[in-house]
Amino acid sequence: MARTRRQHRISLILFVLLAAATCLGLGWWQWQRFESSAGTYQNLGYALQWPLFAVFFVYGYRRFVQLERQHAEDLEQEAGGTTLTAPADDQLASIRAAQESASAAKATTATEKRPAQKHPATEIPAGVLPARPATPMAAADLRDPDDPENRAMLEYNDYLARLAARDTERTTR
């Protein structure tokens, strides 16, 4: 696994170097365009922007390496934090057997309990989220026919029902 990780590391380094060199080359090209007779301030902006992109590629790679290292340290702490520099063959075999039995035990208990979370879920305090909209008034809520708003709503609903009935009559013919 270390060899695969090293091969990936070399390819990532080559990618970052190629991307940074490309960005710096584009920055130099934009600077040359700015200095030419047809150059504009837009070319100057790009000439200053491309080196920042190159810096971003380097920063992104460094951050990736840091996160990868942090992940490896977290895995070591979960495994018990024991690391051996040069174990003998019998020690290596016993370590592998212990790791396999531990992984089998984890697989059986994974459904029973969840691993500890770094950031446990918390409830949202009341009043932070907006209130849900009220549901539209139902026909049962329109009990007072003397209220002008209720009467208008009932008349409008009757009108819509007649339109829907007329529409279904036309489509069934």
Tab-separated table of C-alpha atoms in Angstrom:
chain	number	residue	atom	x	y	z
A	1	MET	CA	0.000	0.000	0.000
A	2	ALA	CA	2.906	2.331	0.689
A	3	ARG	CA	4.153	1.847	-2.844
A	4	THR	CA	0.754	2.723	-4.301
A	5	ARG	CA	0.529	5.777	-2.070
A	6	ARG	CA	4.052	6.798	-3.128
A	7	GLN	CA	3.131	6.415	-6.809
A	8	HIS	CA	0.069	8.552	-6.252
A	9	ARG	CA	2.187	11.080	-4.386
A	10	ILE	CA	4.655	11.337	-7.286
A	11	SER	CA	1.860	11.763	-9.805
A	12	LEU	CA	0.237	14.449	-7.633
A	13	ILE	CA	3.528	16.313	-7.300
A	14	LEU	CA	4.028	16.172	-11.060
A	15	PHE	CA	0.468	17.393	-11.612
A	16	VAL	CA	0.922	20.292	-9.178
A	17	LEU	CA	4.245	21.271	-10.753
A	18	LEU	CA	2.766	21.121	-14.250
A	19	ALA	CA	-0.316	23.107	-13.211
A	20	ALA	CA	1.757	25.745	-11.395
A	21	ALA	CA	4.151	26.049	-14.335
A	22	THR	CA	1.204	26.399	-16.717
A	23	CYS	CA	-0.344	29.113	-14.560
A	24	LEU	CA	2.949	30.989	-14.314
A	25	GLY	CA	3.418	30.668	-18.075
A	26	LEU	CA	-0.048	32.055	-18.709
A	27	GLY	CA	0.693	34.897	-16.309
A	28	TRP	CA	3.892	35.711	-18.206
A	29	TRP	CA	1.985	35.554	-21.507
A	30	GLN	CA	-0.682	37.959	-20.183
A	31	TRP	CA	2.065	40.299	-18.963
A	32	GLN	CA	3.588	40.295	-22.468
A	33	ARG	CA	0.143	41.029	-23.925
A	34	PHE	CA	-0.273	43.913	-21.473
A	35	GLU	CA	3.071	45.419	-22.498
A	36	SER	CA	2.255	45.142	-26.204
A	37	SER	CA	0.552	47.929	-28.112
A	38	ALA	CA	-2.771	46.068	-28.069
A	39	GLY	CA	-2.598	45.341	-24.323
A	40	THR	CA	-5.347	46.403	-21.957
A	41	TYR	CA	-5.757	46.553	-18.213
A	42	GLN	CA	-7.692	43.322	-18.459
A	43	ASN	CA	-4.431	41.666	-19.525
A	44	LEU	CA	-2.753	43.201	-16.483
A	45	GLY	CA	-5.463	41.769	-14.253
A	46	TYR	CA	-4.973	38.322	-15.701
A	47	ALA	CA	-1.198	38.698	-15.458
A	48	LEU	CA	-1.580	39.254	-11.724
A	49	GLN	CA	-4.255	36.575	-11.349
A	50	TRP	CA	-2.482	33.600	-12.931
A	51	PRO	CA	0.342	33.474	-10.368
A	52	LEU	CA	-2.313	33.380	-7.645
A	53	PHE	CA	-3.780	30.315	-9.316
A	54	ALA	CA	-0.312	28.728	-9.249
A	55	VAL	CA	-0.037	29.472	-5.525
A	56	PHE	CA	-3.464	27.924	-5.028
A	57	PHE	CA	-2.350	24.647	-6.625
A	58	VAL	CA	0.638	24.465	-4.277
A	59	TYR	CA	-1.522	25.366	-1.273
A	60	GLY	CA	-4.133	22.783	-2.249
A	61	TYR	CA	-1.491	20.066	-2.472
A	62	ARG	CA	0.017	21.008	0.889
A	63	ARG	CA	-3.423	20.996	2.488
A	64	PHE	CA	-4.154	17.598	0.937
A	65	VAL	CA	-0.952	16.186	2.441
A	66	GLN	CA	-1.819	17.649	5.854
A	67	LEU	CA	-5.308	16.148	5.780
A	68	GLU	CA	-3.932	12.810	4.638
A	69	ARG	CA	-1.423	12.829	7.500
A	70	GLN	CA	-4.147	13.800	9.981
A	71	HIS	CA	-6.330	10.954	8.717
A	72	ALA	CA	-3.464	8.479	9.169
A	73	GLU	CA	-2.896	9.734	12.730
A	74	ASP	CA	-6.600	9.360	13.499
A	75	LEU	CA	-6.531	5.788	12.217
A	76	GLU	CA	-3.479	5.051	14.382
A	77	GLN	CA	-5.226	6.426	17.451
A	78	GLU	CA	-8.304	4.305	16.742
A	79	ALA	CA	-6.124	1.214	16.316
A	80	GLY	CA	-4.493	1.746	19.683
A	81	GLY	CA	-1.656	4.036	18.726
A	82	THR	CA	0.986	1.314	18.609
A	83	THR	CA	3.431	1.509	15.751
A	84	LEU	CA	6.459	-0.713	15.376
A	85	THR	CA	9.516	0.391	13.486
A	86	ALA	CA	10.892	-2.975	12.328
A	87	PRO	CA	8.931	-5.979	13.605
A	88	ALA	CA	10.184	-9.502	13.173
A	89	ASP	CA	8.271	-11.919	10.943
A	90	ASP	CA	6.498	-13.649	13.833
A	91	GLN	CA	5.595	-10.311	15.376
A	92	LEU	CA	4.310	-9.121	12.006
A	93	ALA	CA	2.160	-12.239	11.658
A	94	SER	CA	0.707	-11.783	15.146
A	95	ILE	CA	0.003	-8.112	14.423
A	96	ARG	CA	-1.788	-8.996	11.192
A	97	ALA	CA	-3.845	-11.667	12.957
A	98	ALA	CA	-4.801	-9.195	15.681
A	99	GLN	CA	-5.750	-6.588	13.092
A	100	GLU	CA	-7.886	-9.093	11.175
A	101	SER	CA	-9.696	-10.191	14.323
A	102	ALA	CA	-10.192	-6.566	15.347
A	103	SER	CA	-11.585	-5.679	11.926
A	104	ALA	CA	-13.920	-8.694	12.072
A	105	ALA	CA	-15.091	-7.608	15.522
A	106	LYS	CA	-15.616	-4.072	14.249
A	107	ALA	CA	-17.633	-5.380	11.303
A	108	THR	CA	-19.974	-7.293	13.600
A	109	THR	CA	-20.404	-4.418	16.037
A	110	ALA	CA	-20.609	-1.707	13.387
A	111	THR	CA	-24.334	-2.175	13.094
A	112	GLU	CA	-24.774	-2.245	16.869
A	113	LYS	CA	-23.047	1.018	17.701
A	114	ARG	CA	-21.902	4.040	15.804
A	115	PRO	CA	-18.366	5.404	16.063
A	116	ALA	CA	-17.895	8.489	18.191
A	117	GLN	CA	-18.406	11.646	16.196
A	118	LYS	CA	-16.065	14.584	16.493
A	119	HIS	CA	-18.962	17.006	16.162
A	120	PRO	CA	-22.161	15.511	17.590
A	121	ALA	CA	-25.426	16.623	16.087
A	122	THR	CA	-27.195	19.377	17.968
A	123	GLU	CA	-30.757	20.586	17.883
A	124	ILE	CA	-31.634	23.849	16.221
A	125	PRO	CA	-32.800	26.367	18.816
A	126	ALA	CA	-36.398	27.505	18.607
A	127	GLY	CA	-36.896	30.768	16.787
A	128	VAL	CA	-33.924	30.381	14.431
A	129	LEU	CA	-35.858	28.939	11.515
A	130	PRO	CA	-38.785	30.820	9.998
A	131	ALA	CA	-42.280	29.681	10.891
A	132	ARG	CA	-43.980	27.305	8.511
A	133	PRO	CA	-46.727	28.812	6.398
A	134	ALA	CA	-50.260	28.255	7.573
A	135	THR	CA	-52.320	25.725	5.661
A	136	PRO	CA	-54.983	27.101	3.330
A	137	MET	CA	-58.457	27.355	4.767
A	138	ALA	CA	-60.589	24.282	4.232
A	139	ALA	CA	-64.301	24.360	3.427
A	140	ALA	CA	-65.043	23.149	6.963
A	141	ASP	CA	-63.370	26.293	8.340
A	142	LEU	CA	-65.848	28.485	6.465
A	143	ARG	CA	-68.698	27.962	8.894
A	144	ASP	CA	-69.898	31.556	9.101
A	145	PRO	CA	-71.689	32.303	5.791
A	146	ASP	CA	-72.440	35.863	6.964
A	147	ASP	CA	-68.753	36.793	6.948
A	148	PRO	CA	-68.066	38.568	3.615
A	149	GLU	CA	-64.626	36.970	3.224
A	150	ASN	CA	-66.002	33.477	3.816
A	151	ARG	CA	-68.913	34.115	1.435
A	152	ALA	CA	-66.531	35.351	-1.272
A	153	MET	CA	-64.309	32.316	-0.775
A	154	LEU	CA	-67.285	29.940	-1.041
A	155	GLU	CA	-68.546	31.657	-4.201
A	156	TYR	CA	-65.083	31.502	-5.752
A	157	ASN	CA	-64.741	27.797	-4.908
A	158	ASP	CA	-68.170	27.119	-6.456
A	159	TYR	CA	-67.117	29.021	-9.585
A	160	LEU	CA	-63.929	26.956	-9.869
A	161	ALA	CA	-65.906	23.736	-9.395
A	162	ARG	CA	-68.305	24.712	-12.216
A	163	LEU	CA	-65.359	25.523	-14.512
A	164	ALA	CA	-63.735	22.178	-13.758
A	165	ALA	CA	-67.015	20.332	-14.407
A	166	ARG	CA	-67.514	22.152	-17.720
A	167	ASP	CA	-63.933	21.360	-18.734
A	168	THR	CA	-64.396	17.651	-18.038
A	169	GLU	CA	-67.656	17.653	-20.050
A	170	ARG	CA	-65.840	19.141	-23.063
A	171	THR	CA	-62.977	16.651	-22.923
A	172	THR	CA	-65.253	13.598	-22.598
A	173	ARG	CA	-67.304	14.449	-25.719
